Amino acid sequence: MLWTYLPIKAAHILCVILWLACLAGDLWMLAYARDRRVLESWKDSGSALGHGALLGVWCFGLLLFTQGGWQHSRWMRLKLLLVLALSGVHGTAAARLRRRVETDVEEVAGSLPGWVVTLTVVIVTLVVNKPW
């Protein structure tokens, strides 16, 4: 089990880092980018990369969930709920970015960066401490 668990864990962590970097890029573009070509380029490449990374997070994460035997752990259930919420924040950021590119309406990041930081800190704390 160890020889398959560790590579899956590494792939999961890499996908998480890539996903959060792309999410930060989406939020940065919403906050600071003014050039339409830059926004279109990011929407086409950065967001696509972020969506692929999100898919990897969920696929590798669910593999770890089943291999680790955490189906009955309360901390893991809470973590899954928080990752689902963070996925929703990603979807909201991507939709705002897409609307901004397509309609020239000024979409703002709003409170999304705060949610990203808060949810990420709580998720990492749960993973490291495994409290229940």
CSV table of N, CA, C and O in Angstrom, one decimal:
chain,number,residue,atom,x,y,z
A,1,MET,N,0.8,-1.2,0.0
A,1,MET,CA,0.0,0.0,0.0
A,1,MET,C,0.9,1.3,0.0
A,1,MET,O,0.5,2.2,-0.6
A,2,LEU,N,2.0,1.3,0.7
A,2,LEU,CA,2.8,2.5,0.8
A,2,LEU,C,3.4,2.9,-0.5
A,2,LEU,O,3.4,4.1,-0.8
A,3,TRP,N,3.7,2.0,-1.4
A,3,TRP,CA,4.3,2.3,-2.7
A,3,TRP,C,3.3,3.0,-3.6
A,3,TRP,O,3.6,3.7,-4.5
A,4,THR,N,2.0,2.7,-3.4
A,4,THR,CA,1.0,3.4,-4.2
A,4,THR,C,0.4,4.7,-3.5
A,4,THR,O,0.1,5.6,-4.1
A,5,TYR,N,0.4,4.6,-2.1
A,5,TYR,CA,-0.2,5.8,-1.4
A,5,TYR,C,0.7,7.0,-1.5
A,5,TYR,O,0.2,8.1,-1.8
A,6,LEU,N,2.0,6.9,-1.4
A,6,LEU,CA,2.9,8.1,-1.4
A,6,LEU,C,2.9,8.8,-2.8
A,6,LEU,O,2.8,10.0,-2.8
A,7,PRO,N,3.0,8.1,-3.9
A,7,PRO,CA,2.9,8.8,-5.2
A,7,PRO,C,1.5,9.5,-5.4
A,7,PRO,O,1.5,10.6,-5.9
A,8,ILE,N,0.5,8.8,-4.9
A,8,ILE,CA,-0.8,9.5,-5.1
A,8,ILE,C,-0.9,10.7,-4.2
A,8,ILE,O,-1.4,11.7,-4.6
A,9,LYS,N,-0.4,10.6,-3.0
A,9,LYS,CA,-0.3,11.8,-2.1
A,9,LYS,C,0.5,12.9,-2.7
A,9,LYS,O,0.1,14.1,-2.6
A,10,ALA,N,1.6,12.6,-3.3
A,10,ALA,CA,2.4,13.6,-3.9
A,10,ALA,C,1.7,14.3,-5.1
A,10,ALA,O,1.7,15.5,-5.2
A,11,ALA,N,1.0,13.5,-5.9
A,11,ALA,CA,0.3,14.0,-7.0
A,11,ALA,C,-0.9,14.9,-6.5
A,11,ALA,O,-1.2,16.0,-7.1
A,12,HIS,N,-1.5,14.5,-5.4
A,12,HIS,CA,-2.6,15.3,-4.8
A,12,HIS,C,-2.1,16.6,-4.4
A,12,HIS,O,-2.7,17.7,-4.7
A,13,ILE,N,-1.0,16.6,-3.7
A,13,ILE,CA,-0.4,17.9,-3.2
A,13,ILE,C,0.0,18.8,-4.3
A,13,ILE,O,-0.2,20.0,-4.3
A,14,LEU,N,0.6,18.2,-5.4
A,14,LEU,CA,1.0,19.0,-6.5
A,14,LEU,C,-0.2,19.7,-7.2
A,14,LEU,O,-0.2,20.8,-7.6
A,15,CYS,N,-1.3,18.9,-7.3
A,15,CYS,CA,-2.5,19.4,-7.9
A,15,CYS,C,-3.1,20.5,-7.0
A,15,CYS,O,-3.6,21.5,-7.5
A,16,VAL,N,-3.1,20.3,-5.7
A,16,VAL,CA,-3.6,21.4,-4.8
A,16,VAL,C,-2.8,22.7,-5.0
A,16,VAL,O,-3.4,23.8,-5.1
A,17,ILE,N,-1.5,22.6,-5.0
A,17,ILE,CA,-0.6,23.8,-5.2
A,17,ILE,C,-1.0,24.5,-6.5
A,17,ILE,O,-1.1,25.7,-6.6
A,18,LEU,N,-1.0,23.7,-7.6
A,18,LEU,CA,-1.4,24.2,-8.9
A,18,LEU,C,-2.7,24.9,-8.9
A,18,LEU,O,-2.9,26.0,-9.4
A,19,TRP,N,-3.7,24.2,-8.3
A,19,TRP,CA,-5.1,24.7,-8.3
A,19,TRP,C,-5.1,26.0,-7.5
A,19,TRP,O,-5.7,27.0,-8.0
A,20,LEU,N,-4.5,26.1,-6.3
A,20,LEU,CA,-4.5,27.3,-5.6
A,20,LEU,C,-3.8,28.5,-6.3
A,20,LEU,O,-4.2,29.6,-6.2
A,21,ALA,N,-2.7,28.1,-7.0
A,21,ALA,CA,-2.0,29.1,-7.7
A,21,ALA,C,-2.9,29.7,-8.9
A,21,ALA,O,-2.9,30.9,-9.1
A,22,CYS,N,-3.6,28.8,-9.6
A,22,CYS,CA,-4.5,29.3,-10.6
A,22,CYS,C,-5.7,30.1,-10.1
A,22,CYS,O,-6.1,31.1,-10.7
A,23,LEU,N,-6.2,29.7,-8.9
A,23,LEU,CA,-7.2,30.4,-8.3
A,23,LEU,C,-6.8,31.8,-7.8
A,23,LEU,O,-7.5,32.8,-8.0
A,24,ALA,N,-5.5,31.9,-7.3
A,24,ALA,CA,-5.0,33.2,-7.0
A,24,ALA,C,-4.8,34.0,-8.2
A,24,ALA,O,-5.0,35.2,-8.2
A,25,GLY,N,-4.4,33.4,-9.4
A,25,GLY,CA,-4.3,34.1,-10.6
A,25,GLY,C,-5.7,34.7,-11.1
A,25,GLY,O,-5.7,35.8,-11.5
A,26,ASP,N,-6.7,33.9,-11.0
A,26,ASP,CA,-8.0,34.3,-11.3
A,26,ASP,C,-8.4,35.6,-10.5
A,26,ASP,O,-8.9,36.6,-11.0
A,27,LEU,N,-8.2,35.5,-9.2
A,27,LEU,CA,-8.5,36.6,-8.3
A,27,LEU,C,-7.7,37.8,-8.6
A,27,LEU,O,-8.2,39.0,-8.5
A,28,TRP,N,-6.4,37.6,-8.9
A,28,TRP,CA,-5.5,38.7,-9.3
A,28,TRP,C,-6.0,39.4,-10.5
A,28,TRP,O,-6.0,40.6,-10.6
A,29,MET,N,-6.4,38.6,-11.5
A,29,MET,CA,-6.9,39.2,-12.8
A,29,MET,C,-8.2,40.0,-12.5
A,29,MET,O,-8.3,41.0,-13.1
A,30,LEU,N,-9.0,39.5,-11.7
A,30,LEU,CA,-10.3,40.2,-11.4
A,30,LEU,C,-10.0,41.6,-10.7
A,30,LEU,O,-10.6,42.6,-11.0
A,31,ALA,N,-8.9,41.6,-9.9
A,31,ALA,CA,-8.6,42.8,-9.1
A,31,ALA,C,-7.8,43.8,-9.9
A,31,ALA,O,-8.1,45.0,-9.7
A,32,TYR,N,-6.9,43.3,-10.7
A,32,TYR,CA,-5.9,44.3,-11.2
A,32,TYR,C,-5.8,44.4,-12.8
A,32,TYR,O,-5.3,45.4,-13.3
A,33,ALA,N,-6.2,43.3,-13.5
A,33,ALA,CA,-6.0,43.3,-14.9
A,33,ALA,C,-7.0,44.2,-15.6
A,33,ALA,O,-8.2,44.2,-15.3
A,34,ARG,N,-6.5,45.1,-16.5
A,34,ARG,CA,-7.4,46.0,-17.3
A,34,ARG,C,-7.4,45.7,-18.8
A,34,ARG,O,-8.3,46.0,-19.5
A,35,ASP,N,-6.4,45.1,-19.3
A,35,ASP,CA,-6.2,44.8,-20.7
A,35,ASP,C,-7.0,43.6,-21.1
A,35,ASP,O,-6.9,42.5,-20.5
A,36,ARG,N,-7.9,43.8,-22.0
A,36,ARG,CA,-8.8,42.7,-22.4
A,36,ARG,C,-8.0,41.5,-23.0
A,36,ARG,O,-8.4,40.3,-22.7
A,37,ARG,N,-7.0,41.7,-23.7
A,37,ARG,CA,-6.2,40.6,-24.3
A,37,ARG,C,-5.5,39.8,-23.2
A,37,ARG,O,-5.5,38.5,-23.3
A,38,VAL,N,-5.1,40.4,-22.1
A,38,VAL,CA,-4.5,39.7,-21.0
A,38,VAL,C,-5.5,38.9,-20.3
A,38,VAL,O,-5.3,37.7,-20.0
A,39,LEU,N,-6.7,39.5,-20.1
A,39,LEU,CA,-7.8,38.7,-19.5
A,39,LEU,C,-8.2,37.5,-20.3
A,39,LEU,O,-8.5,36.4,-19.8
A,40,GLU,N,-8.3,37.7,-21.6
A,40,GLU,CA,-8.7,36.6,-22.5
A,40,GLU,C,-7.7,35.5,-22.5
A,40,GLU,O,-8.0,34.3,-22.4
A,41,SER,N,-6.4,35.9,-22.5
A,41,SER,CA,-5.3,34.9,-22.5
A,41,SER,C,-5.4,34.1,-21.2
A,41,SER,O,-5.2,32.9,-21.2
A,42,TRP,N,-5.6,34.8,-20.1
A,42,TRP,CA,-5.6,34.1,-18.8
A,42,TRP,C,-6.8,33.2,-18.7
A,42,TRP,O,-6.7,32.1,-18.2
A,43,LYS,N,-7.9,33.7,-19.2
A,43,LYS,CA,-9.2,32.9,-19.1
A,43,LYS,C,-9.0,31.6,-19.9
A,43,LYS,O,-9.4,30.5,-19.5
A,44,ASP,N,-8.3,31.7,-21.0
A,44,ASP,CA,-8.2,30.5,-21.9
A,44,ASP,C,-7.1,29.5,-21.3
A,44,ASP,O,-7.4,28.3,-21.4
A,45,SER,N,-6.0,30.0,-20.8
A,45,SER,CA,-5.0,29.1,-20.4
A,45,SER,C,-5.0,28.9,-18.9
A,45,SER,O,-5.0,27.8,-18.4
A,46,GLY,N,-4.9,29.9,-18.1
A,46,GLY,CA,-4.9,29.8,-16.7
A,46,GLY,C,-6.1,29.1,-16.0
A,46,GLY,O,-5.9,28.3,-15.2
A,47,SER,N,-7.2,29.5,-16.5
A,47,SER,CA,-8.4,28.9,-16.0
A,47,SER,C,-8.5,27.4,-16.4
A,47,SER,O,-9.0,26.6,-15.6
A,48,ALA,N,-8.1,27.1,-17.6
A,48,ALA,CA,-8.2,25.7,-18.0
A,48,ALA,C,-7.2,24.9,-17.2
A,48,ALA,O,-7.5,23.7,-16.8
A,49,LEU,N,-6.1,25.4,-16.9
A,49,LEU,CA,-5.1,24.7,-16.1
A,49,LEU,C,-5.7,24.5,-14.7
A,49,LEU,O,-5.5,23.5,-14.1
A,50,GLY,N,-6.3,25.6,-14.2
A,50,GLY,CA,-6.9,25.5,-12.8
A,50,GLY,C,-8.0,24.4,-12.8
A,50,GLY,O,-8.1,23.7,-11.8
A,51,HIS,N,-8.8,24.4,-13.8
A,51,HIS,CA,-9.9,23.4,-13.8
A,51,HIS,C,-9.3,21.9,-13.9
A,51,HIS,O,-9.8,21.0,-13.2
A,52,GLY,N,-8.3,21.8,-14.7
A,52,GLY,CA,-7.6,20.4,-14.7
A,52,GLY,C,-7.0,20.1,-13.4
A,52,GLY,O,-7.1,18.9,-12.9
A,53,ALA,N,-6.4,21.1,-12.7
A,53,ALA,CA,-5.8,20.8,-11.4
A,53,ALA,C,-6.9,20.5,-10.4
A,53,ALA,O,-6.7,19.6,-9.5
A,54,LEU,N,-8.0,21.1,-10.5
A,54,LEU,CA,-9.1,20.8,-9.6
A,54,LEU,C,-9.6,19.4,-9.7
A,54,LEU,O,-9.9,18.7,-8.8
A,55,LEU,N,-9.7,19.0,-11.0
A,55,LEU,CA,-10.1,17.6,-11.3
A,55,LEU,C,-9.1,16.6,-10.6
A,55,LEU,O,-9.4,15.6,-10.0
A,56,GLY,N,-7.8,16.9,-10.8
A,56,GLY,CA,-6.7,16.1,-10.1
A,56,GLY,C,-6.8,16.1,-8.6
A,56,GLY,O,-6.7,15.1,-8.0
A,57,VAL,N,-7.2,17.3,-8.0
A,57,VAL,CA,-7.3,17.3,-6.6
A,57,VAL,C,-8.4,16.4,-6.1
A,57,VAL,O,-8.2,15.6,-5.2
A,58,TRP,N,-9.5,16.4,-6.8
A,58,TRP,CA,-10.7,15.5,-6.4
A,58,TRP,C,-10.4,14.0,-6.7
A,58,TRP,O,-10.6,13.2,-5.9
A,59,CYS,N,-9.8,13.7,-7.9
A,59,CYS,CA,-9.5,12.3,-8.2
A,59,CYS,C,-8.5,11.7,-7.2
A,59,CYS,O,-8.7,10.7,-6.6
A,60,PHE,N,-7.3,12.4,-7.1
A,60,PHE,CA,-6.3,11.9,-6.2
A,60,PHE,C,-6.8,11.9,-4.7
A,60,PHE,O,-6.4,11.0,-3.9
A,61,GLY,N,-7.5,12.9,-4.4
A,61,GLY,CA,-8.0,13.0,-3.0
A,61,GLY,C,-9.0,11.9,-2.7
A,61,GLY,O,-8.9,11.3,-1.6
A,62,LEU,N,-9.8,11.6,-3.6
A,62,LEU,CA,-10.8,10.5,-3.3
A,62,LEU,C,-10.1,9.1,-3.3
A,62,LEU,O,-10.4,8.2,-2.5
A,63,LEU,N,-9.0,9.0,-4.1
A,63,LEU,CA,-8.2,7.8,-4.0
A,63,LEU,C,-7.5,7.7,-2.6
A,63,LEU,O,-7.5,6.6,-2.0
A,64,LEU,N,-7.0,8.8,-2.1
A,64,LEU,CA,-6.4,8.8,-0.8
A,64,LEU,C,-7.4,8.5,0.3
A,64,LEU,O,-7.1,7.8,1.3
A,65,PHE,N,-8.6,9.0,0.1
A,65,PHE,CA,-9.7,8.8,1.0
A,65,PHE,C,-10.0,7.4,1.2
A,65,PHE,O,-10.2,6.9,2.3
A,66,THR,N,-10.1,6.7,0.1
A,66,THR,CA,-10.4,5.2,0.1
A,66,THR,C,-9.2,4.4,0.6
A,66,THR,O,-9.4,3.5,1.4
A,67,GLN,N,-8.0,4.7,0.2
A,67,GLN,CA,-6.8,4.0,0.6
A,67,GLN,C,-6.5,4.2,2.0
A,67,GLN,O,-5.9,3.3,2.7
A,68,GLY,N,-6.7,5.4,2.5
A,68,GLY,CA,-6.4,5.7,3.9
A,68,GLY,C,-7.3,5.2,4.9
A,68,GLY,O,-7.0,5.2,6.1
A,69,GLY,N,-8.5,4.8,4.5
A,69,GLY,CA,-9.5,4.2,5.4
A,69,GLY,C,-10.1,5.3,6.3
A,69,GLY,O,-10.5,5.0,7.4
A,70,TRP,N,-10.3,6.5,5.7
A,70,TRP,CA,-10.8,7.6,6.5
A,70,TRP,C,-12.3,7.8,6.3
A,70,TRP,O,-12.9,8.9,6.6
A,71,GLN,N,-13.0,6.8,5.8
A,71,GLN,CA,-14.4,7.0,5.5
A,71,GLN,C,-15.3,7.4,6.7
A,71,GLN,O,-16.3,8.0,6.6
A,72,HIS,N,-14.9,7.0,7.9
A,72,HIS,CA,-15.7,7.2,9.1
A,72,HIS,C,-15.0,8.3,10.0
A,72,HIS,O,-15.5,8.5,11.1
A,73,SER,N,-14.0,9.0,9.5
A,73,SER,CA,-13.3,10.1,10.3
A,73,SER,C,-14.1,11.4,10.2
A,73,SER,O,-14.4,11.8,9.1
A,74,ARG,N,-14.4,12.0,11.3
A,74,ARG,CA,-15.2,13.2,11.3
A,74,ARG,C,-14.3,14.4,10.7
A,74,ARG,O,-14.9,15.2,10.0
A,75,TRP,N,-13.0,14.4,10.9
A,75,TRP,CA,-12.2,15.5,10.4
A,75,TRP,C,-12.2,15.4,8.9
A,75,TRP,O,-12.2,16.4,8.2
A,76,MET,N,-12.2,14.2,8.3
A,76,MET,CA,-12.2,14.0,6.9
A,76,MET,C,-13.5,14.4,6.2
A,76,MET,O,-13.5,15.0,5.2
A,77,ARG,N,-14.6,14.1,6.9
A,77,ARG,CA,-15.9,14.6,6.4
A,77,ARG,C,-16.0,16.1,6.4
A,77,ARG,O,-16.5,16.7,5.4
A,78,LEU,N,-15.5,16.7,7.4
A,78,LEU,CA,-15.4,18.2,7.5
A,78,LEU,C,-14.5,18.7,6.4
A,78,LEU,O,-14.8,19.7,5.7
A,79,LYS,N,-13.4,18.1,6.2
A,79,LYS,CA,-12.4,18.5,5.1
A,79,LYS,C,-13.1,18.4,3.7
A,79,LYS,O,-13.0,19.3,2.9
A,80,LEU,N,-13.8,17.3,3.5
A,80,LEU,CA,-14.5,17.2,2.2
A,80,LEU,C,-15.5,18.3,2.0
A,80,LEU,O,-15.6,18.8,0.9
A,81,LEU,N,-16.2,18.6,3.0
A,81,LEU,CA,-17.2,19.7,2.9
A,81,LEU,C,-16.5,21.1,2.6
A,81,LEU,O,-17.0,21.8,1.8
A,82,LEU,N,-15.4,21.3,3.3
A,82,LEU,CA,-14.6,22.5,3.1
A,82,LEU,C,-14.0,22.6,1.7
A,82,LEU,O,-14.0,23.7,1.0
A,83,VAL,N,-13.5,21.5,1.2
A,83,VAL,CA,-13.0,21.4,-0.2
A,83,VAL,C,-14.1,21.6,-1.2
A,83,VAL,O,-13.9,22.3,-2.2
A,84,LEU,N,-15.3,21.1,-0.9
A,84,LEU,CA,-16.4,21.4,-1.8
A,84,LEU,C,-16.7,22.9,-1.8
A,84,LEU,O,-17.0,23.5,-2.9
A,85,ALA,N,-16.7,23.5,-0.7
A,85,ALA,CA,-16.9,25.0,-0.6
A,85,ALA,C,-15.8,25.7,-1.4
A,85,ALA,O,-16.1,26.7,-2.1
A,86,LEU,N,-14.6,25.3,-1.2
A,86,LEU,CA,-13.5,26.0,-1.9
A,86,LEU,C,-13.6,25.8,-3.4
A,86,LEU,O,-13.3,26.7,-4.2
A,87,SER,N,-14.1,24.6,-3.8
A,87,SER,CA,-14.4,24.4,-5.3
A,87,SER,C,-15.5,25.3,-5.8
A,87,SER,O,-15.4,25.8,-6.9
A,88,GLY,N,-16.4,25.6,-4.9
A,88,GLY,CA,-17.5,26.6,-5.3
A,88,GLY,C,-16.9,28.0,-5.4
A,88,GLY,O,-17.3,28.7,-6.3
A,89,VAL,N,-16.0,28.3,-4.5
A,89,VAL,CA,-15.3,29.7,-4.6
A,89,VAL,C,-14.6,29.7,-6.0
A,89,VAL,O,-14.6,30.8,-6.7
A,90,HIS,N,-13.9,28.6,-6.4
A,90,HIS,CA,-13.2,28.6,-7.6
A,90,HIS,C,-14.2,28.8,-8.8
A,90,HIS,O,-13.9,29.6,-9.7
A,91,GLY,N,-15.3,28.1,-8.7
A,91,GLY,CA,-16.3,28.3,-9.8
A,91,GLY,C,-16.8,29.7,-9.9
A,91,GLY,O,-17.1,30.2,-11.0
A,92,THR,N,-17.0,30.3,-8.7
A,92,THR,CA,-17.5,31.7,-8.7
A,92,THR,C,-16.5,32.6,-9.3
A,92,THR,O,-16.8,33.5,-10.1
A,93,ALA,N,-15.2,32.5,-8.9
A,93,ALA,CA,-14.1,33.3,-9.5
A,93,ALA,C,-14.0,33.1,-11.0
A,93,ALA,O,-13.9,34.1,-11.8
A,94,ALA,N,-14.1,31.9,-11.5
A,94,ALA,CA,-14.0,31.6,-12.9
A,94,ALA,C,-15.2,32.2,-13.7
A,94,ALA,O,-15.0,32.7,-14.7
A,95,ALA,N,-16.4,32.1,-13.1
A,95,ALA,CA,-17.6,32.7,-13.7
A,95,ALA,C,-17.5,34.2,-13.8
A,95,ALA,O,-17.8,34.8,-14.8
A,96,ARG,N,-17.0,34.8,-12.7
A,96,ARG,CA,-16.8,36.3,-12.7
A,96,ARG,C,-15.8,36.7,-13.8
A,96,ARG,O,-16.0,37.7,-14.5
A,97,LEU,N,-14.7,36.0,-13.9
A,97,LEU,CA,-13.7,36.3,-14.9
A,97,LEU,C,-14.2,36.1,-16.3
A,97,LEU,O,-14.0,36.9,-17.2
A,98,ARG,N,-15.0,35.0,-16.5
A,98,ARG,CA,-15.6,34.8,-17.8
A,98,ARG,C,-16.6,35.9,-18.2
A,98,ARG,O,-16.5,36.5,-19.3
A,99,ARG,N,-17.4,36.3,-17.2
A,99,ARG,CA,-18.3,37.4,-17.5
A,99,ARG,C,-17.6,38.8,-17.8
A,99,ARG,O,-18.0,39.5,-18.6
A,100,ARG,N,-16.5,39.0,-17.1
A,100,ARG,CA,-15.8,40.2,-17.3
A,100,ARG,C,-15.2,40.3,-18.7
A,100,ARG,O,-15.2,41.3,-19.4
A,101,VAL,N,-14.7,39.1,-19.2
A,101,VAL,CA,-14.1,39.1,-20.5
A,101,VAL,C,-15.2,39.2,-21.6
A,101,VAL,O,-15.0,39.9,-22.6
A,102,GLU,N,-16.3,38.5,-21.4
A,102,GLU,CA,-17.3,38.5,-22.4
A,102,GLU,C,-18.2,39.7,-22.5
A,102,GLU,O,-18.7,40.1,-23.5
A,103,THR,N,-18.4,40.4,-21.4
A,103,THR,CA,-19.3,41.6,-21.4
A,103,THR,C,-18.7,42.9,-21.0
A,103,THR,O,-19.4,43.9,-21.1
A,104,ASP,N,-17.4,42.9,-20.7
A,104,ASP,CA,-16.8,44.2,-20.3
A,104,ASP,C,-17.4,44.8,-19.1
A,104,ASP,O,-17.2,46.0,-18.8
A,105,VAL,N,-18.2,44.1,-18.3
A,105,VAL,CA,-18.7,44.6,-17.1
A,105,VAL,C,-17.7,44.4,-16.0
A,105,VAL,O,-17.0,43.3,-15.9
A,106,GLU,N,-17.5,45.4,-15.2
A,106,GLU,CA,-16.4,45.3,-14.2
A,106,GLU,C,-16.8,44.3,-13.0
A,106,GLU,O,-17.7,44.7,-12.2
A,107,GLU,N,-16.3,43.1,-13.1
A,107,GLU,CA,-16.5,42.2,-12.0
A,107,GLU,C,-15.3,42.3,-11.0
A,107,GLU,O,-14.2,42.4,-11.4
A,108,VAL,N,-15.6,42.2,-9.8
A,108,VAL,CA,-14.6,42.3,-8.7
A,108,VAL,C,-14.5,41.0,-8.0
A,108,VAL,O,-15.4,40.2,-8.0
A,109,ALA,N,-13.3,40.8,-7.3
A,109,ALA,CA,-13.1,39.6,-6.5
A,109,ALA,C,-13.9,39.7,-5.3
A,109,ALA,O,-14.3,38.6,-4.8
A,110,GLY,N,-14.2,40.8,-4.7
A,110,GLY,CA,-15.0,40.9,-3.5
A,110,GLY,C,-14.4,40.2,-2.3
A,110,GLY,O,-13.2,40.4,-2.1
A,111,SER,N,-15.1,39.4,-1.7
A,111,SER,CA,-14.7,38.7,-0.5
A,111,SER,C,-14.0,37.3,-0.8
A,111,SER,O,-13.6,36.6,0.1
A,112,LEU,N,-13.9,37.0,-2.1
A,112,LEU,CA,-13.4,35.7,-2.5
A,112,LEU,C,-12.0,35.4,-2.0
A,112,LEU,O,-11.7,34.3,-1.5
A,113,PRO,N,-11.0,36.4,-2.0
A,113,PRO,CA,-9.7,36.1,-1.5
A,113,PRO,C,-9.7,35.7,0.0
A,113,PRO,O,-9.0,34.8,0.4
A,114,GLY,N,-10.6,36.4,0.8
A,114,GLY,CA,-10.7,36.0,2.2
A,114,GLY,C,-11.2,34.6,2.4
A,114,GLY,O,-10.7,33.9,3.3
A,115,TRP,N,-12.2,34.2,1.6
A,115,TRP,CA,-12.7,32.8,1.7
A,115,TRP,C,-11.6,31.8,1.3
A,115,TRP,O,-11.5,30.8,1.9
A,116,VAL,N,-10.8,32.1,0.3
A,116,VAL,CA,-9.8,31.2,-0.2
A,116,VAL,C,-8.8,31.0,1.0
A,116,VAL,O,-8.4,29.8,1.3
A,117,VAL,N,-8.3,32.1,1.5
A,117,VAL,CA,-7.3,32.0,2.6
A,117,VAL,C,-7.9,31.2,3.8
A,117,VAL,O,-7.3,30.3,4.4
A,118,THR,N,-9.1,31.6,4.3
A,118,THR,CA,-9.7,31.0,5.4
A,118,THR,C,-9.9,29.5,5.2
A,118,THR,O,-9.6,28.7,6.1
A,119,LEU,N,-10.5,29.1,4.1
A,119,LEU,CA,-10.8,27.7,3.9
A,119,LEU,C,-9.5,26.9,3.7
A,119,LEU,O,-9.4,25.8,4.3
A,120,THR,N,-8.5,27.5,3.1
A,120,THR,CA,-7.3,26.8,2.9
A,120,THR,C,-6.6,26.5,4.3
A,120,THR,O,-6.1,25.4,4.5
A,121,VAL,N,-6.6,27.5,5.1
A,121,VAL,CA,-5.9,27.4,6.4
A,121,VAL,C,-6.6,26.3,7.3
A,121,VAL,O,-6.0,25.5,7.9
A,122,VAL,N,-8.0,26.3,7.3
A,122,VAL,CA,-8.7,25.4,8.0
A,122,VAL,C,-8.5,24.0,7.5
A,122,VAL,O,-8.3,23.0,8.2
A,123,ILE,N,-8.5,23.8,6.2
A,123,ILE,CA,-8.3,22.5,5.6
A,123,ILE,C,-6.9,22.0,5.9
A,123,ILE,O,-6.8,20.8,6.3
A,124,VAL,N,-5.9,22.8,5.8
A,124,VAL,CA,-4.5,22.3,6.1
A,124,VAL,C,-4.4,22.0,7.6
A,124,VAL,O,-3.8,21.0,7.9
A,125,THR,N,-5.0,22.8,8.4
A,125,THR,CA,-5.0,22.5,9.9
A,125,THR,C,-5.7,21.1,10.2
A,125,THR,O,-5.1,20.3,11.0
A,126,LEU,N,-6.8,20.8,9.5
A,126,LEU,CA,-7.4,19.5,9.7
A,126,LEU,C,-6.5,18.4,9.2
A,126,LEU,O,-6.4,17.4,9.9
A,127,VAL,N,-5.9,18.6,8.1
A,127,VAL,CA,-5.1,17.5,7.5
A,127,VAL,C,-3.8,17.2,8.4
A,127,VAL,O,-3.5,16.1,8.7
A,128,VAL,N,-3.2,18.3,8.9
A,128,VAL,CA,-2.0,18.1,9.7
A,128,VAL,C,-2.4,17.5,11.1
A,128,VAL,O,-1.7,16.6,11.6
A,129,ASN,N,-3.4,18.0,11.7
A,129,ASN,CA,-3.7,17.6,13.1
A,129,ASN,C,-4.6,16.4,13.2
A,129,ASN,O,-4.6,15.7,14.2
A,130,LYS,N,-5.5,16.2,12.2
A,130,LYS,CA,-6.5,15.1,12.3
A,130,LYS,C,-7.1,15.0,13.7
A,130,LYS,O,-7.0,14.0,14.4
A,131,PRO,N,-7.9,16.0,14.0
A,131,PRO,CA,-8.3,16.1,15.4
A,131,PRO,C,-9.3,15.1,15.9
A,131,PRO,O,-9.3,14.8,17.1
A,132,TRP,N,-10.2,14.5,15.1
A,132,TRP,CA,-11.1,13.5,15.6
A,132,TRP,C,-10.9,12.2,14.9
A,132,TRP,O,-11.1,12.0,13.8
